[in-house]
Structure formats: C-alpha cells, structure tokens
C-alpha cells in the first residue's frame, strides 16, 4: 500500500509537472509535439439535410501529449496563436491531412468537401496563398473540394480580406463563416463579400429544446442566411429534436454527435461503410 501510495504520488506530480511545463513553455512543447509526431487529425462528417447523407468532413487537429494526455483543441490552438506558432501548426495540419488523403480517397466518394479551420493571423500572413497552393498540390487531384472555415474576426482585422476571398473563389475554394453570431458581429461583411456557408454556432443549437423559447438570434440568423442565399451548417446537433427543428426551418446542412463524433481515418472509413450498408 505504501509503495502504491508513493507510485501514485509520483504519477500525480509527474502529470502536474508536465501541465506546469506546458503552461510555462507551450510554444516549445507544440514544436516538440510536431517533431515527435504527437498530433493527428480527426474528421467529423457533415450531413446534407435533404439526403441525410454525408457531403463533407471537417478536419480537427488533435494533440496527445506524452504525459499530459489529450490537450483540448481550444487550448492548444490558443497557445499556438499567442506564441506565433499557428502558421507552422497549420502547415503541419496540411501535412497530416495530405498523408491521410490516399486512404480517404480510396474509401470516400469523389466530390466530398473537406473543411479546414484557418486562423485569422494565417489568413493575413504573406505566405498564405503559397501554403494553400502547396497543400493542394500534395493532395490527390480531382477528388476533394476544399472549404476553408474562418471566423468573423478574420474579416474585421484584415485589410486584404477582399483580395484573399476573391483569390480563394478564383481557385474554386469555398469559404465558410465559422461560429457565426458569437464573436465580433460583422453583418456588413455578409453583403460585402460572397461566402458559401454560414456555420451556426453550437451554443445556439444547444438551446433548442432546452429553453422554452428558442433564441430569437437563432431564428434571425437562419432567416438572414436564407435571404442572402447562403447555405447553413448547424454545428453541435446532438438530438433528433434539434435536427428536426433545424430542418423544418430550412437549415441545409447538419453536423454533430447525433450523426458522428470526429473520427480517426480508420473509424471514419468503418462508419462510412456502415452507413452504406444500412
Ligand atoms: P470549431 O471549429 O467550432 O469546431 C467544432 C467543435 O465542436 C469541435 O471541437 C468538435 O469536436 C465539436 N463538436 C462537434 N459536434 C459536437 C456536438 O454534437 N456536441 C459537442 N458538444 N461538440 C461538438 P474541437 O475539436 O475540440 O475543436 C474546438 C475548436 O478548436 C474548433 O472549434 C476550432 O475553433 C479549433 N480547432 C480545432 N482544430 C483546429 C485546426 O486544425 N485549426 C484551427 N485554426 N483551429 C482548430
Ligand atoms: Ca470549424
Ligand atoms: Ca464552429
Ligand atoms: Ca466553436
């Protein structure tokens, strides 16, 4: 018992020590993590409301630290932004997705939309177009369509937004506005630029069925998207009730645990096979 106690104490102190290190030098740990291959990508299916079938995937970065374990994406993305490492980290994401692509291509239908999250600082960096061009060249040709998910913040704090968005559309990339309605509201930009998808934040979706009155903002966002001829993606759909509510109001695409959690490549291929067999 004493030995077990000592071991437990050692384990606990090792974990808190690593957490401390992680907090003290998150930048260094992220770079080491890239080098040591601690990152991988999970893919979450996106569902077309009309057909009920998968039409796309969102790639989500995962970090398993050798001692601290799974670090939440929100935390390490924020670390990376503060430490000026979001560009190298996103390049690593591109690399990992390109590595997964051969297997994904074998198992998944042609035309599938692959969505990646981009940080505002990457979007406004001078290497941005080159990074994207490099990545697409490393992907299998003519199989995937690409969607870049950006937040409203990226439009507000970017003098070249208009140029960048035009470049993206000229190259057949689609643009999704992520977490819509939560950050700096930038309604003016919805008229100024052309976007392809508006992603309704999970926070709004989760109020459906929980509160007696659903958010008037949610109603307004859906209506606004319709008037602007934008596709809508509701994220964080967890219950059939939420899905039915959203579909009844014409939300065109759905994403959430109700359909699938983010999956590793192997899990995703098994999930897709199972859907086909249904
Ligand atoms: P996000 O872009 O809004 O991504 C959606 C988040 O919602 C993901 O969390 C996903 O796992 C989670 N989610 C999806 N469906 C459900 C659901 O039904 N219920 C609940 N409770 N959650 C659901 P995740 O993977 O932890 O990512 C958190 C955030 O971290 C992302 O939010 C995104 O802002 C950022 N992130 C993740 N990967 C990347 C990346 O490669 N690059 C950048 N720039 N940001 C990333
Ligand atoms: Ca996203
Ligand atoms: Ca989102
Ligand atoms: Ca979010």
CSV table of C-alpha atoms and ligand atoms in Angstrom, one decimal:
chain,number,residue,atom,x,y,z
A,1,UNK,CA,0.0,0.0,0.0
A,2,UNK,CA,2.8,2.4,0.9
A,3,UNK,CA,4.5,1.5,-2.5
A,4,UNK,CA,1.3,2.1,-4.3
A,5,UNK,CA,0.9,5.4,-2.5
A,6,UNK,CA,4.4,6.5,-3.5
A,7,UNK,CA,3.8,5.5,-7.1
A,8,UNK,CA,0.5,7.4,-7.2
A,9,UNK,CA,2.1,10.5,-5.7
A,10,UNK,CA,4.9,10.3,-8.3
A,11,UNK,CA,2.4,9.9,-11.1
A,12,UNK,CA,0.3,12.8,-9.9
A,13,UNK,CA,3.4,15.0,-9.5
A,14,UNK,CA,4.7,14.0,-13.0
A,15,UNK,CA,1.4,15.0,-14.5
A,16,UNK,CA,1.1,18.3,-12.7
A,17,UNK,CA,4.8,18.9,-13.5
A,18,UNK,CA,4.1,18.4,-17.2
A,19,UNK,CA,1.0,20.6,-17.1
A,20,UNK,CA,3.1,23.2,-15.5
A,21,UNK,CA,5.8,22.9,-18.2
A,22,UNK,CA,3.0,23.0,-20.8
A,23,UNK,CA,1.8,26.3,-19.3
A,24,UNK,CA,5.3,27.7,-18.9
A,25,UNK,CA,6.5,26.9,-22.4
A,26,UNK,CA,3.6,25.9,-24.5
A,27,UNK,CA,5.4,27.1,-27.6
A,28,UNK,CA,8.3,24.8,-27.2
A,29,UNK,CA,6.0,21.9,-26.3
A,30,UNK,CA,4.0,22.5,-29.5
A,31,UNK,CA,7.1,22.5,-31.7
A,32,UNK,CA,8.4,19.4,-29.9
A,33,UNK,CA,5.0,17.8,-30.4
A,34,UNK,CA,5.2,18.4,-34.1
A,35,UNK,CA,8.6,16.9,-34.2
A,36,UNK,CA,7.7,13.9,-32.1
A,37,UNK,CA,4.5,13.2,-34.1
A,38,UNK,CA,2.1,13.8,-31.3
A,39,UNK,CA,-0.6,15.4,-33.5
A,40,UNK,CA,-3.2,13.6,-35.6
A,41,UNK,CA,-6.3,14.6,-37.4
A,42,UNK,CA,-9.9,13.6,-36.7
A,43,UNK,CA,-12.6,14.0,-39.3
A,44,UNK,CA,-16.2,14.8,-38.5
A,45,UNK,CA,-18.9,14.0,-41.1
A,46,UNK,CA,-21.2,16.8,-42.3
A,47,UNK,CA,-24.7,15.8,-43.3
A,48,UNK,CA,-26.9,17.1,-46.1
A,49,UNK,CA,-30.4,17.8,-44.6
A,50,UNK,CA,-32.2,16.8,-47.8
A,51,UNK,CA,-30.5,13.5,-48.4
A,52,UNK,CA,-29.4,12.5,-44.9
A,53,UNK,CA,-26.0,11.6,-46.4
A,54,UNK,CA,-22.5,12.8,-45.7
A,55,UNK,CA,-21.4,15.5,-48.1
A,56,UNK,CA,-18.3,16.6,-46.4
A,57,UNK,CA,-15.9,16.4,-43.5
A,58,UNK,CA,-14.4,18.9,-41.0
A,59,UNK,CA,-10.7,18.2,-40.2
A,60,UNK,CA,-10.0,18.8,-36.5
A,61,UNK,CA,-6.5,18.7,-35.1
A,62,UNK,CA,-5.7,16.5,-32.0
A,63,UNK,CA,-2.8,16.6,-29.7
A,64,UNK,CA,-1.8,13.8,-27.4
A,65,UNK,CA,1.0,14.9,-25.1
A,66,UNK,CA,3.1,12.0,-23.8
A,67,UNK,CA,2.4,12.9,-20.1
A,68,UNK,CA,-0.4,15.4,-20.0
A,69,UNK,CA,-2.5,13.3,-22.4
A,70,UNK,CA,-5.1,14.8,-24.7
A,71,UNK,CA,-4.8,18.6,-24.8
A,72,UNK,CA,-8.2,20.2,-25.7
A,73,UNK,CA,-8.1,21.8,-29.2
A,74,UNK,CA,-9.3,25.1,-28.0
A,75,UNK,CA,-6.4,25.3,-25.5
A,76,UNK,CA,-3.5,24.4,-27.9
A,77,UNK,CA,-4.9,26.5,-30.8
A,78,UNK,CA,-4.9,29.5,-28.4
A,79,UNK,CA,-1.4,28.7,-27.2
A,80,UNK,CA,-0.3,28.5,-30.8
A,81,UNK,CA,-1.9,31.8,-31.7
A,82,UNK,CA,-0.3,33.6,-28.7
A,83,UNK,CA,3.1,32.0,-29.4
A,84,UNK,CA,3.0,32.9,-33.1
A,85,UNK,CA,3.0,29.2,-34.0
A,86,UNK,CA,-0.3,28.9,-35.7
A,87,UNK,CA,1.3,29.1,-39.2
A,88,UNK,CA,3.7,26.2,-38.6
A,89,UNK,CA,1.0,24.2,-36.8
A,90,UNK,CA,-1.5,24.7,-39.7
A,91,UNK,CA,1.2,23.6,-42.1
A,92,UNK,CA,1.6,20.5,-40.0
A,93,UNK,CA,-2.1,20.0,-40.2
A,94,UNK,CA,-1.9,20.3,-44.0
A,95,UNK,CA,0.9,17.7,-44.0
A,96,UNK,CA,-1.2,15.3,-41.9
A,97,UNK,CA,-4.3,15.7,-44.0
A,98,UNK,CA,-2.2,15.1,-47.2
A,99,UNK,CA,-0.8,12.0,-45.5
A,100,UNK,CA,-4.4,10.7,-44.7
A,101,UNK,CA,-5.7,11.6,-48.2
A,102,UNK,CA,-4.7,8.5,-50.1
A,103,UNK,CA,-6.7,6.3,-47.7
A,104,UNK,CA,-9.6,8.7,-47.5
A,105,UNK,CA,-9.7,8.9,-51.3
A,106,UNK,CA,-9.9,5.1,-51.6
A,107,UNK,CA,-12.9,4.8,-49.3
A,108,UNK,CA,-14.9,8.0,-49.8
A,109,UNK,CA,-16.9,9.4,-52.7
A,110,UNK,CA,-15.5,11.8,-55.2
A,111,UNK,CA,-16.5,15.4,-54.7
A,112,UNK,CA,-16.5,15.2,-50.9
A,113,UNK,CA,-16.0,18.6,-49.3
A,114,UNK,CA,-13.0,18.8,-47.0
A,115,UNK,CA,-13.2,21.6,-44.5
A,116,UNK,CA,-10.2,23.0,-42.6
A,117,UNK,CA,-10.1,25.7,-40.0
A,118,UNK,CA,-7.9,28.7,-40.6
A,119,UNK,CA,-6.8,31.2,-38.1
A,120,UNK,CA,-7.1,34.9,-38.9
A,121,UNK,CA,-3.4,35.5,-38.5
A,122,UNK,CA,-2.6,32.8,-41.0
A,123,UNK,CA,-5.1,34.2,-43.5
A,124,UNK,CA,-3.5,37.6,-43.3
A,125,UNK,CA,0.1,36.3,-43.5
A,126,UNK,CA,2.1,36.8,-46.7
A,127,UNK,CA,2.7,33.0,-47.1
A,128,UNK,CA,-1.0,32.1,-47.0
A,129,UNK,CA,-1.6,31.6,-50.7
A,130,UNK,CA,1.6,29.7,-51.2
A,131,UNK,CA,0.8,27.4,-48.2
A,132,UNK,CA,-2.6,26.6,-49.7
A,133,UNK,CA,-1.2,26.0,-53.2
A,134,UNK,CA,1.5,23.7,-51.8
A,135,UNK,CA,-1.0,21.7,-49.8
A,136,UNK,CA,-3.5,21.3,-52.6
A,137,UNK,CA,-0.6,20.1,-54.9
A,138,UNK,CA,0.2,17.5,-52.3
A,139,UNK,CA,-3.4,16.2,-52.2
A,140,UNK,CA,-4.8,13.7,-54.7
A,141,UNK,CA,-6.0,15.6,-57.8
A,142,UNK,CA,-9.8,15.9,-58.6
A,143,UNK,CA,-11.2,14.1,-55.7
A,144,UNK,CA,-11.9,16.6,-52.9
A,145,UNK,CA,-13.4,20.0,-52.9
A,146,UNK,CA,-12.0,22.4,-50.3
A,147,UNK,CA,-13.8,24.6,-47.8
A,148,UNK,CA,-11.9,27.0,-45.5
A,149,UNK,CA,-13.6,27.8,-42.2
A,150,UNK,CA,-12.9,31.3,-41.0
A,151,UNK,CA,-14.3,33.3,-38.1
A,152,UNK,CA,-15.8,36.8,-38.4
A,153,UNK,CA,-12.7,38.1,-36.7
A,154,UNK,CA,-10.7,37.3,-39.8
A,155,UNK,CA,-12.8,39.8,-41.8
A,156,UNK,CA,-12.7,42.5,-39.3
A,157,UNK,CA,-9.0,42.5,-38.7
A,158,UNK,CA,-7.9,42.1,-42.3
A,159,UNK,CA,-7.2,44.8,-44.8
A,160,UNK,CA,-6.7,42.3,-47.6
A,161,UNK,CA,-9.8,40.3,-46.9
A,162,UNK,CA,-11.5,41.2,-50.2
A,163,UNK,CA,-8.4,40.2,-52.2
A,164,UNK,CA,-7.9,36.9,-50.3
A,165,UNK,CA,-11.6,35.9,-50.7
A,166,UNK,CA,-11.5,36.6,-54.4
A,167,UNK,CA,-8.3,34.6,-54.8
A,168,UNK,CA,-10.0,31.7,-52.9
A,169,UNK,CA,-13.1,31.7,-55.1
A,170,UNK,CA,-11.0,32.1,-58.3
A,171,UNK,CA,-9.3,28.8,-57.2
A,172,UNK,CA,-12.5,27.0,-56.5
A,173,UNK,CA,-12.1,27.1,-52.7
A,174,UNK,CA,-15.2,27.6,-50.7
A,175,UNK,CA,-15.5,29.8,-47.7
A,176,UNK,CA,-17.5,29.1,-44.5
A,177,UNK,CA,-18.1,31.6,-41.8
A,178,UNK,CA,-17.5,29.7,-38.6
A,179,UNK,CA,-19.1,30.2,-35.1
A,180,UNK,CA,-21.4,32.7,-36.7
A,181,UNK,CA,-23.1,35.1,-34.2
A,182,UNK,CA,-20.7,34.6,-31.3
A,183,UNK,CA,-17.8,36.9,-32.0
A,184,UNK,CA,-17.4,40.3,-33.5
A,185,UNK,CA,-20.6,40.5,-35.4
A,186,UNK,CA,-19.8,41.6,-38.8
A,187,UNK,CA,-23.1,41.7,-40.7
A,188,UNK,CA,-21.8,44.3,-43.1
A,189,UNK,CA,-19.3,41.7,-44.5
A,190,UNK,CA,-22.1,39.3,-45.4
A,191,UNK,CA,-23.2,41.8,-48.0
A,192,UNK,CA,-19.8,42.9,-49.0
A,193,UNK,CA,-18.3,39.5,-49.7
A,194,UNK,CA,-19.5,36.3,-51.1
A,195,UNK,CA,-19.5,33.3,-48.8
A,196,UNK,CA,-20.6,29.8,-49.3
A,197,UNK,CA,-21.6,28.5,-45.9
A,198,UNK,CA,-22.6,30.1,-42.6
A,199,UNK,CA,-21.9,27.9,-39.7
A,200,UNK,CA,-24.4,28.3,-36.8
A,201,UNK,CA,-22.5,28.0,-33.5
A,202,UNK,CA,-23.2,25.1,-31.2
A,203,UNK,CA,-24.3,27.4,-28.5
A,204,UNK,CA,-27.4,28.4,-30.4
A,205,UNK,CA,-28.2,24.8,-31.5
A,206,UNK,CA,-28.0,23.5,-27.9
A,207,UNK,CA,-30.6,25.9,-26.7
A,208,UNK,CA,-33.2,24.1,-29.0
A,209,UNK,CA,-35.5,22.0,-26.8
A,210,UNK,CA,-33.8,23.1,-23.6
A,211,UNK,CA,-35.2,26.6,-23.2
A,212,UNK,CA,-38.9,27.2,-23.5
A,213,UNK,CA,-38.3,29.9,-26.1
A,214,UNK,CA,-35.5,29.3,-28.6
A,215,UNK,CA,-33.1,32.0,-29.2
A,216,UNK,CA,-34.5,34.8,-31.3
A,217,UNK,CA,-31.0,35.3,-32.6
A,218,UNK,CA,-31.0,31.7,-34.0
A,219,UNK,CA,-34.3,32.4,-35.9
A,220,UNK,CA,-32.8,35.7,-37.2
A,221,UNK,CA,-29.6,34.0,-38.3
A,222,UNK,CA,-31.4,31.3,-40.3
A,223,UNK,CA,-33.6,33.9,-41.9
A,224,UNK,CA,-30.7,36.1,-42.7
A,225,UNK,CA,-28.8,33.2,-44.3
A,226,UNK,CA,-31.9,32.4,-46.5
A,227,UNK,CA,-32.3,36.0,-47.7
A,228,UNK,CA,-28.6,36.1,-48.6
A,229,UNK,CA,-28.8,32.7,-50.4
A,230,UNK,CA,-26.2,31.2,-48.1
A,231,UNK,CA,-26.0,27.5,-47.2
A,232,UNK,CA,-26.3,27.0,-43.4
A,233,UNK,CA,-24.5,24.4,-41.4
A,234,UNK,CA,-25.7,23.8,-37.8
A,235,UNK,CA,-23.0,22.5,-35.6
A,236,UNK,CA,-23.3,20.6,-32.4
A,237,UNK,CA,-26.5,18.8,-33.3
A,238,UNK,CA,-26.9,16.2,-30.6
A,239,UNK,CA,-30.6,15.3,-30.5
A,240,UNK,CA,-33.2,14.3,-33.1
A,241,UNK,CA,-35.3,17.0,-31.8
A,242,UNK,CA,-32.7,19.6,-32.7
A,243,UNK,CA,-32.2,18.2,-36.1
A,244,UNK,CA,-35.9,18.2,-36.8
A,245,UNK,CA,-36.3,21.8,-35.6
A,246,UNK,CA,-33.4,23.0,-37.8
A,247,UNK,CA,-34.6,21.1,-40.9
A,248,UNK,CA,-38.1,22.4,-40.5
A,249,UNK,CA,-36.6,25.9,-40.7
A,250,UNK,CA,-34.6,25.1,-43.8
A,251,UNK,CA,-31.1,24.7,-42.4
A,252,UNK,CA,-29.3,22.9,-45.3
A,253,UNK,CA,-26.5,21.1,-43.5
A,254,UNK,CA,-26.0,19.4,-40.1
A,255,UNK,CA,-23.0,18.4,-38.0
A,256,UNK,CA,-22.9,16.9,-34.6
A,257,UNK,CA,-22.7,13.9,-32.3
A,258,UNK,CA,-26.2,12.8,-33.4
A,259,UNK,CA,-24.6,11.8,-36.7
A,260,UNK,CA,-21.0,11.2,-35.6
A,261,UNK,CA,-18.2,12.4,-33.4
A,262,UNK,CA,-14.9,13.4,-35.0
A,263,UNK,CA,-13.3,10.1,-36.1
A,264,UNK,CA,-9.8,8.8,-37.0
A,265,UNK,CA,-9.4,7.8,-40.6
A,266,UNK,CA,-9.9,4.1,-39.7
A,267,UNK,CA,-13.0,4.8,-37.7
A,268,UNK,CA,-14.4,7.1,-40.4
A,269,UNK,CA,-14.0,4.5,-43.1
A,270,UNK,CA,-15.8,1.9,-40.9
A,271,UNK,CA,-18.5,4.5,-40.1
A,272,UNK,CA,-19.0,5.2,-43.8
A,273,UNK,CA,-19.1,1.5,-44.7
A,274,UNK,CA,-21.8,1.0,-42.1
A,275,UNK,CA,-23.9,3.9,-43.4
A,276,UNK,CA,-23.7,2.4,-46.9
A,277,UNK,CA,-24.8,-1.0,-45.6
A,278,UNK,CA,-27.9,0.5,-43.8
B,1,LIG,P1,-15.0,24.6,-34.2
B,1,LIG,O1,-14.3,25.0,-35.5
B,1,LIG,O2,-16.2,25.3,-33.9
B,1,LIG,O3,-15.1,23.0,-34.2
B,1,LIG,C1,-16.3,22.3,-33.8
B,1,LIG,C2,-16.1,21.8,-32.4
B,1,LIG,O4,-17.3,21.3,-31.9
B,1,LIG,C3,-15.1,20.6,-32.4
B,1,LIG,O5,-14.4,20.7,-31.1
B,1,LIG,C4,-16.0,19.4,-32.4
B,1,LIG,O6,-15.4,18.2,-31.9
B,1,LIG,C5,-17.1,19.9,-31.5
B,1,LIG,N1,-18.4,19.2,-31.8
B,1,LIG,C6,-18.9,18.8,-33.0
B,1,LIG,N2,-20.1,18.2,-32.8
B,1,LIG,C7,-20.4,18.4,-31.5
B,1,LIG,C8,-21.6,18.0,-30.7
B,1,LIG,O7,-22.6,17.5,-31.2
B,1,LIG,N3,-21.5,18.3,-29.4
B,1,LIG,C9,-20.5,18.9,-28.8
B,1,LIG,N4,-20.5,19.2,-27.5
B,1,LIG,N5,-19.4,19.3,-29.5
B,1,LIG,C10,-19.3,19.0,-30.8
B,1,LIG,P2,-12.8,20.6,-31.0
B,1,LIG,O8,-12.3,19.5,-32.0
B,1,LIG,O9,-12.5,20.4,-29.6
B,1,LIG,O10,-12.3,21.9,-31.5
B,1,LIG,C11,-12.5,23.1,-30.8
B,1,LIG,C12,-12.1,24.3,-31.6
B,1,LIG,O11,-10.7,24.3,-31.8
B,1,LIG,C13,-12.7,24.3,-33.0
B,1,LIG,O12,-14.0,24.8,-32.9
B,1,LIG,C14,-11.7,25.3,-33.7
B,1,LIG,O13,-12.0,26.6,-33.4
B,1,LIG,C15,-10.4,24.9,-33.1
B,1,LIG,N6,-9.7,23.9,-33.9
B,1,LIG,C16,-9.7,22.6,-33.9
B,1,LIG,N7,-8.8,22.1,-34.9
B,1,LIG,C17,-8.3,23.2,-35.5
B,1,LIG,C18,-7.3,23.4,-36.5
B,1,LIG,O14,-6.8,22.5,-37.2
B,1,LIG,N8,-7.0,24.7,-36.9
B,1,LIG,C19,-7.6,25.8,-36.2
B,1,LIG,N9,-7.2,27.0,-36.6
B,1,LIG,N10,-8.5,25.6,-35.2
B,1,LIG,C20,-8.8,24.4,-34.9
B,2,LIG,CA1,-14.8,24.9,-37.6
B,3,LIG,CA1,-17.7,26.3,-35.3
B,4,LIG,CA1,-17.0,26.7,-31.9
